[in-house]
Amino acid sequence: MSEAITVWIHIVAVAVWLGPQFFMFLVAMPAVRLIEDAGVRIRVMRAVIYRFGYVAWAALGVIILTGVSNLFQEDDEASIDIFSSDYRYMLIFNVKMGLFVVMALLTVLHTFVVGPRQLRLHEELPAGSPEILRMRRVSVIISGSVLLLSIAIVYVAAVLANHDYSFQPR
C-alpha cells in the first residue's frame, strides 16, 4: 500500500505540470495579448508567468523526486530487473527519460532565456515590433514543444505501465 503513495504523488504532480500548460498555451497568453494597455499587459503577463513558474517548477521537482523513488521501489509480484537490457521495458523507459530531458531543457531555455528576453522586449519596444513578434514565435514554438513532449511522456508512461507489452523479451 505504501508504494502507491509515491506513484499517486507522481501522477498528481504530472497533472499539476500538464494541466496548467494547456491553460497557459491555449487560454491565458492569448487572452493577455488582447489587453491594449501595454503597462497593464506587461504587469498581467509577469504575474501570470511568475505564479505559473513557481507551480510548474515545484511540480517538476516533485515529478523528479517521486520518479526516482518509484524507480527503486521493489515489486514482490514481479521479480524483473528494470535495469536489464533484455526487456523492452528499458527501451521504453529510456525513450521516456530522453523525452523528459529534452522537455526539461526546453523548459529551462524558456524560463531563463526566452521568457525574460520576451518580457524585456515588451517593456522596451512598441507592440508589434519585428523583434517582439520573432520572440513570440520562438516562445510559442518552445512552449508548444514542451506541451507536446509532456503529452508524449504521459503516453510513453502508459505504455511502460502495460507490463503485458513492456516486459516482453525482444
mmCIF file of C-alpha atoms in Angstrom:
data_model
loop_
_atom_site.group_PDB
_atom_site.id
_atom_site.type_symbol
_atom_site.label_atom_id
_atom_site.label_comp_id
_atom_site.label_asym_id
_atom_site.label_seq_id
_atom_site.Cartn_x
_atom_site.Cartn_y
_atom_site.Cartn_z
ATOM 1 C CA MET A 1 0.000 0.000 0.000
ATOM 2 C CA SER A 2 2.789 2.457 0.820
ATOM 3 C CA GLU A 3 4.266 2.005 -2.700
ATOM 4 C CA ALA A 4 1.074 3.529 -4.088
ATOM 5 C CA ILE A 5 1.657 6.804 -2.256
ATOM 6 C CA THR A 6 4.670 7.898 -4.294
ATOM 7 C CA VAL A 7 3.035 6.727 -7.526
ATOM 8 C CA TRP A 8 -0.063 8.736 -6.609
ATOM 9 C CA ILE A 9 2.013 11.833 -5.748
ATOM 10 C CA HIS A 10 3.876 11.392 -9.043
ATOM 11 C CA ILE A 11 0.611 11.286 -11.003
ATOM 12 C CA VAL A 12 -0.787 14.321 -9.163
ATOM 13 C CA ALA A 13 2.431 16.254 -9.871
ATOM 14 C CA VAL A 14 2.175 15.318 -13.557
ATOM 15 C CA ALA A 15 -1.407 16.636 -13.570
ATOM 16 C CA VAL A 16 -0.240 19.860 -11.884
ATOM 17 C CA TRP A 17 2.535 20.141 -14.506
ATOM 18 C CA LEU A 18 0.435 19.305 -17.576
ATOM 19 C CA GLY A 19 -2.951 20.917 -16.858
ATOM 20 C CA PRO A 20 -1.684 24.475 -16.463
ATOM 21 C CA GLN A 21 0.381 24.120 -19.652
ATOM 22 C CA PHE A 22 -2.855 23.683 -21.610
ATOM 23 C CA PHE A 23 -4.340 26.666 -19.806
ATOM 24 C CA MET A 24 -1.294 28.895 -20.376
ATOM 25 C CA PHE A 25 -0.795 27.905 -24.022
ATOM 26 C CA LEU A 26 -4.444 27.896 -25.106
ATOM 27 C CA VAL A 27 -6.137 30.425 -22.804
ATOM 28 C CA ALA A 28 -4.039 32.728 -20.621
ATOM 29 C CA MET A 29 -1.354 34.003 -23.003
ATOM 30 C CA PRO A 30 -3.688 34.527 -25.977
ATOM 31 C CA ALA A 31 -6.076 36.402 -23.649
ATOM 32 C CA VAL A 32 -3.287 38.541 -22.168
ATOM 33 C CA ARG A 33 -2.217 39.605 -25.668
ATOM 34 C CA LEU A 34 -5.665 41.175 -26.098
ATOM 35 C CA ILE A 35 -5.000 43.734 -23.347
ATOM 36 C CA GLU A 36 -4.443 47.005 -25.185
ATOM 37 C CA ASP A 37 -2.721 48.999 -22.436
ATOM 38 C CA ALA A 38 0.951 47.938 -22.670
ATOM 39 C CA GLY A 39 1.703 48.616 -18.993
ATOM 40 C CA VAL A 40 -1.254 46.591 -17.775
ATOM 41 C CA ARG A 41 -0.470 43.800 -20.264
ATOM 42 C CA ILE A 42 3.129 43.539 -19.018
ATOM 43 C CA ARG A 43 2.060 43.524 -15.345
ATOM 44 C CA VAL A 44 -0.536 40.803 -16.008
ATOM 45 C CA MET A 45 1.973 38.760 -18.033
ATOM 46 C CA ARG A 46 4.557 38.988 -15.249
ATOM 47 C CA ALA A 47 2.032 38.000 -12.568
ATOM 48 C CA VAL A 48 0.678 35.033 -14.553
ATOM 49 C CA ILE A 49 4.100 33.848 -15.718
ATOM 50 C CA TYR A 50 5.760 34.027 -12.297
ATOM 51 C CA ARG A 51 2.896 32.346 -10.463
ATOM 52 C CA PHE A 52 2.733 29.655 -13.124
ATOM 53 C CA GLY A 53 6.515 29.279 -12.959
ATOM 54 C CA TYR A 54 6.562 28.608 -9.232
ATOM 55 C CA VAL A 55 3.839 25.972 -9.544
ATOM 56 C CA ALA A 56 5.415 24.399 -12.636
ATOM 57 C CA TRP A 57 8.929 24.170 -11.184
ATOM 58 C CA ALA A 58 7.600 22.770 -7.897
ATOM 59 C CA ALA A 59 5.617 20.136 -9.816
ATOM 60 C CA LEU A 60 8.655 19.273 -11.926
ATOM 61 C CA GLY A 61 10.749 18.838 -8.777
ATOM 62 C CA VAL A 62 8.141 16.532 -7.265
ATOM 63 C CA ILE A 63 7.954 14.578 -10.547
ATOM 64 C CA ILE A 64 11.709 14.026 -10.474
ATOM 65 C CA LEU A 65 11.843 13.056 -6.785
ATOM 66 C CA THR A 66 8.885 10.688 -6.917
ATOM 67 C CA GLY A 67 10.069 9.264 -10.242
ATOM 68 C CA VAL A 68 13.421 8.343 -8.722
ATOM 69 C CA SER A 69 11.653 6.936 -5.667
ATOM 70 C CA ASN A 70 9.298 4.887 -7.854
ATOM 71 C CA LEU A 71 12.242 3.515 -9.794
ATOM 72 C CA PHE A 72 13.779 1.963 -6.686
ATOM 73 C CA GLN A 73 10.629 0.520 -5.119
ATOM 74 C CA GLU A 74 10.581 -3.240 -5.132
ATOM 75 C CA ASP A 75 7.664 -5.132 -6.554
ATOM 76 C CA ASP A 76 7.411 -8.556 -4.915
ATOM 77 C CA GLU A 77 4.969 -9.869 -7.536
ATOM 78 C CA ALA A 78 7.305 -9.327 -10.487
ATOM 79 C CA SER A 79 10.940 -10.144 -9.969
ATOM 80 C CA ILE A 80 12.034 -8.208 -13.048
ATOM 81 C CA ASP A 81 15.292 -6.309 -13.161
ATOM 82 C CA ILE A 82 14.339 -2.930 -14.624
ATOM 83 C CA PHE A 83 17.999 -2.284 -15.411
ATOM 84 C CA SER A 84 18.238 -5.347 -17.666
ATOM 85 C CA SER A 85 18.613 -4.629 -21.374
ATOM 86 C CA ASP A 86 16.887 -7.953 -22.124
ATOM 87 C CA TYR A 87 13.455 -6.357 -21.807
ATOM 88 C CA ARG A 88 11.601 -3.818 -23.873
ATOM 89 C CA TYR A 89 10.898 -2.077 -20.590
ATOM 90 C CA MET A 90 14.329 -0.433 -20.641
ATOM 91 C CA LEU A 91 13.917 0.697 -24.239
ATOM 92 C CA ILE A 92 10.580 2.307 -23.413
ATOM 93 C CA PHE A 93 11.952 3.727 -20.156
ATOM 94 C CA ASN A 94 14.929 5.242 -21.996
ATOM 95 C CA VAL A 95 12.616 6.845 -24.554
ATOM 96 C CA LYS A 96 10.581 8.325 -21.702
ATOM 97 C CA MET A 97 13.695 9.671 -19.982
ATOM 98 C CA GLY A 98 15.055 11.059 -23.268
ATOM 99 C CA LEU A 99 11.803 12.897 -23.918
ATOM 100 C CA PHE A 100 11.834 14.141 -20.332
ATOM 101 C CA VAL A 101 15.386 15.515 -20.644
ATOM 102 C CA VAL A 102 14.536 17.349 -23.874
ATOM 103 C CA MET A 103 11.354 18.733 -22.275
ATOM 104 C CA ALA A 104 13.252 19.858 -19.172
ATOM 105 C CA LEU A 105 15.982 21.533 -21.260
ATOM 106 C CA LEU A 106 13.391 23.377 -23.333
ATOM 107 C CA THR A 107 11.671 24.456 -20.110
ATOM 108 C CA VAL A 108 14.966 25.789 -18.750
ATOM 109 C CA LEU A 109 15.609 27.622 -22.038
ATOM 110 C CA HIS A 110 12.173 29.207 -21.979
ATOM 111 C CA THR A 111 12.197 30.056 -18.278
ATOM 112 C CA PHE A 112 15.641 31.593 -18.090
ATOM 113 C CA VAL A 113 16.357 32.892 -21.609
ATOM 114 C CA VAL A 114 13.397 33.275 -23.958
ATOM 115 C CA GLY A 115 10.738 34.334 -21.445
ATOM 116 C CA PRO A 116 12.801 37.059 -19.727
ATOM 117 C CA ARG A 117 14.007 38.385 -23.090
ATOM 118 C CA GLN A 118 10.457 38.479 -24.393
ATOM 119 C CA LEU A 119 9.273 40.419 -21.310
ATOM 120 C CA ARG A 120 12.196 42.825 -21.621
ATOM 121 C CA LEU A 121 11.408 43.454 -25.289
ATOM 122 C CA HIS A 122 7.761 44.116 -24.403
ATOM 123 C CA GLU A 123 8.933 46.756 -21.925
ATOM 124 C CA GLU A 124 11.421 48.392 -24.286
ATOM 125 C CA LEU A 125 9.799 48.246 -27.726
ATOM 126 C CA PRO A 126 6.401 49.177 -29.130
ATOM 127 C CA ALA A 127 3.876 46.357 -29.514
ATOM 128 C CA GLY A 128 4.060 44.672 -32.889
ATOM 129 C CA SER A 129 7.749 45.343 -33.465
ATOM 130 C CA PRO A 130 9.532 42.652 -35.515
ATOM 131 C CA GLU A 131 11.746 41.636 -32.578
ATOM 132 C CA ILE A 132 8.757 41.109 -30.289
ATOM 133 C CA LEU A 133 6.939 39.110 -32.971
ATOM 134 C CA ARG A 134 10.026 36.944 -33.560
ATOM 135 C CA MET A 135 10.457 36.256 -29.839
ATOM 136 C CA ARG A 136 6.740 35.477 -29.545
ATOM 137 C CA ARG A 137 7.090 32.883 -32.323
ATOM 138 C CA VAL A 138 10.123 31.368 -30.579
ATOM 139 C CA SER A 139 8.209 31.336 -27.288
ATOM 140 C CA VAL A 140 5.153 29.692 -28.856
ATOM 141 C CA ILE A 141 7.304 27.065 -30.592
ATOM 142 C CA ILE A 142 9.157 26.200 -27.375
ATOM 143 C CA SER A 143 6.007 26.241 -25.211
ATOM 144 C CA GLY A 144 4.105 24.148 -27.742
ATOM 145 C CA SER A 145 7.008 21.703 -27.949
ATOM 146 C CA VAL A 146 7.105 21.370 -24.155
ATOM 147 C CA LEU A 147 3.361 20.715 -24.121
ATOM 148 C CA LEU A 148 3.604 18.102 -26.894
ATOM 149 C CA LEU A 149 6.603 16.441 -25.242
ATOM 150 C CA SER A 150 4.712 16.351 -21.927
ATOM 151 C CA ILE A 151 1.781 14.634 -23.620
ATOM 152 C CA ALA A 152 4.149 12.171 -25.321
ATOM 153 C CA ILE A 153 5.828 11.386 -21.991
ATOM 154 C CA VAL A 154 2.462 10.591 -20.412
ATOM 155 C CA TYR A 155 1.681 8.272 -23.348
ATOM 156 C CA VAL A 156 5.056 6.514 -23.069
ATOM 157 C CA ALA A 157 4.464 6.162 -19.319
ATOM 158 C CA ALA A 158 1.129 4.471 -20.070
ATOM 159 C CA VAL A 159 2.910 2.065 -22.439
ATOM 160 C CA LEU A 160 5.556 1.471 -19.766
ATOM 161 C CA ALA A 161 2.863 0.627 -17.222
ATOM 162 C CA ASN A 162 1.391 -2.002 -19.551
ATOM 163 C CA HIS A 163 3.507 -4.928 -18.393
ATOM 164 C CA ASP A 164 1.940 -7.262 -20.944
ATOM 165 C CA TYR A 165 3.780 -5.188 -23.525
ATOM 166 C CA SER A 166 6.727 -3.637 -21.734
ATOM 167 C CA PHE A 167 8.114 -6.805 -20.132
ATOM 168 C CA GLN A 168 8.123 -8.981 -23.234
ATOM 169 C CA PRO A 169 11.571 -10.125 -24.295
ATOM 170 C CA ARG A 170 12.848 -8.533 -27.502
#
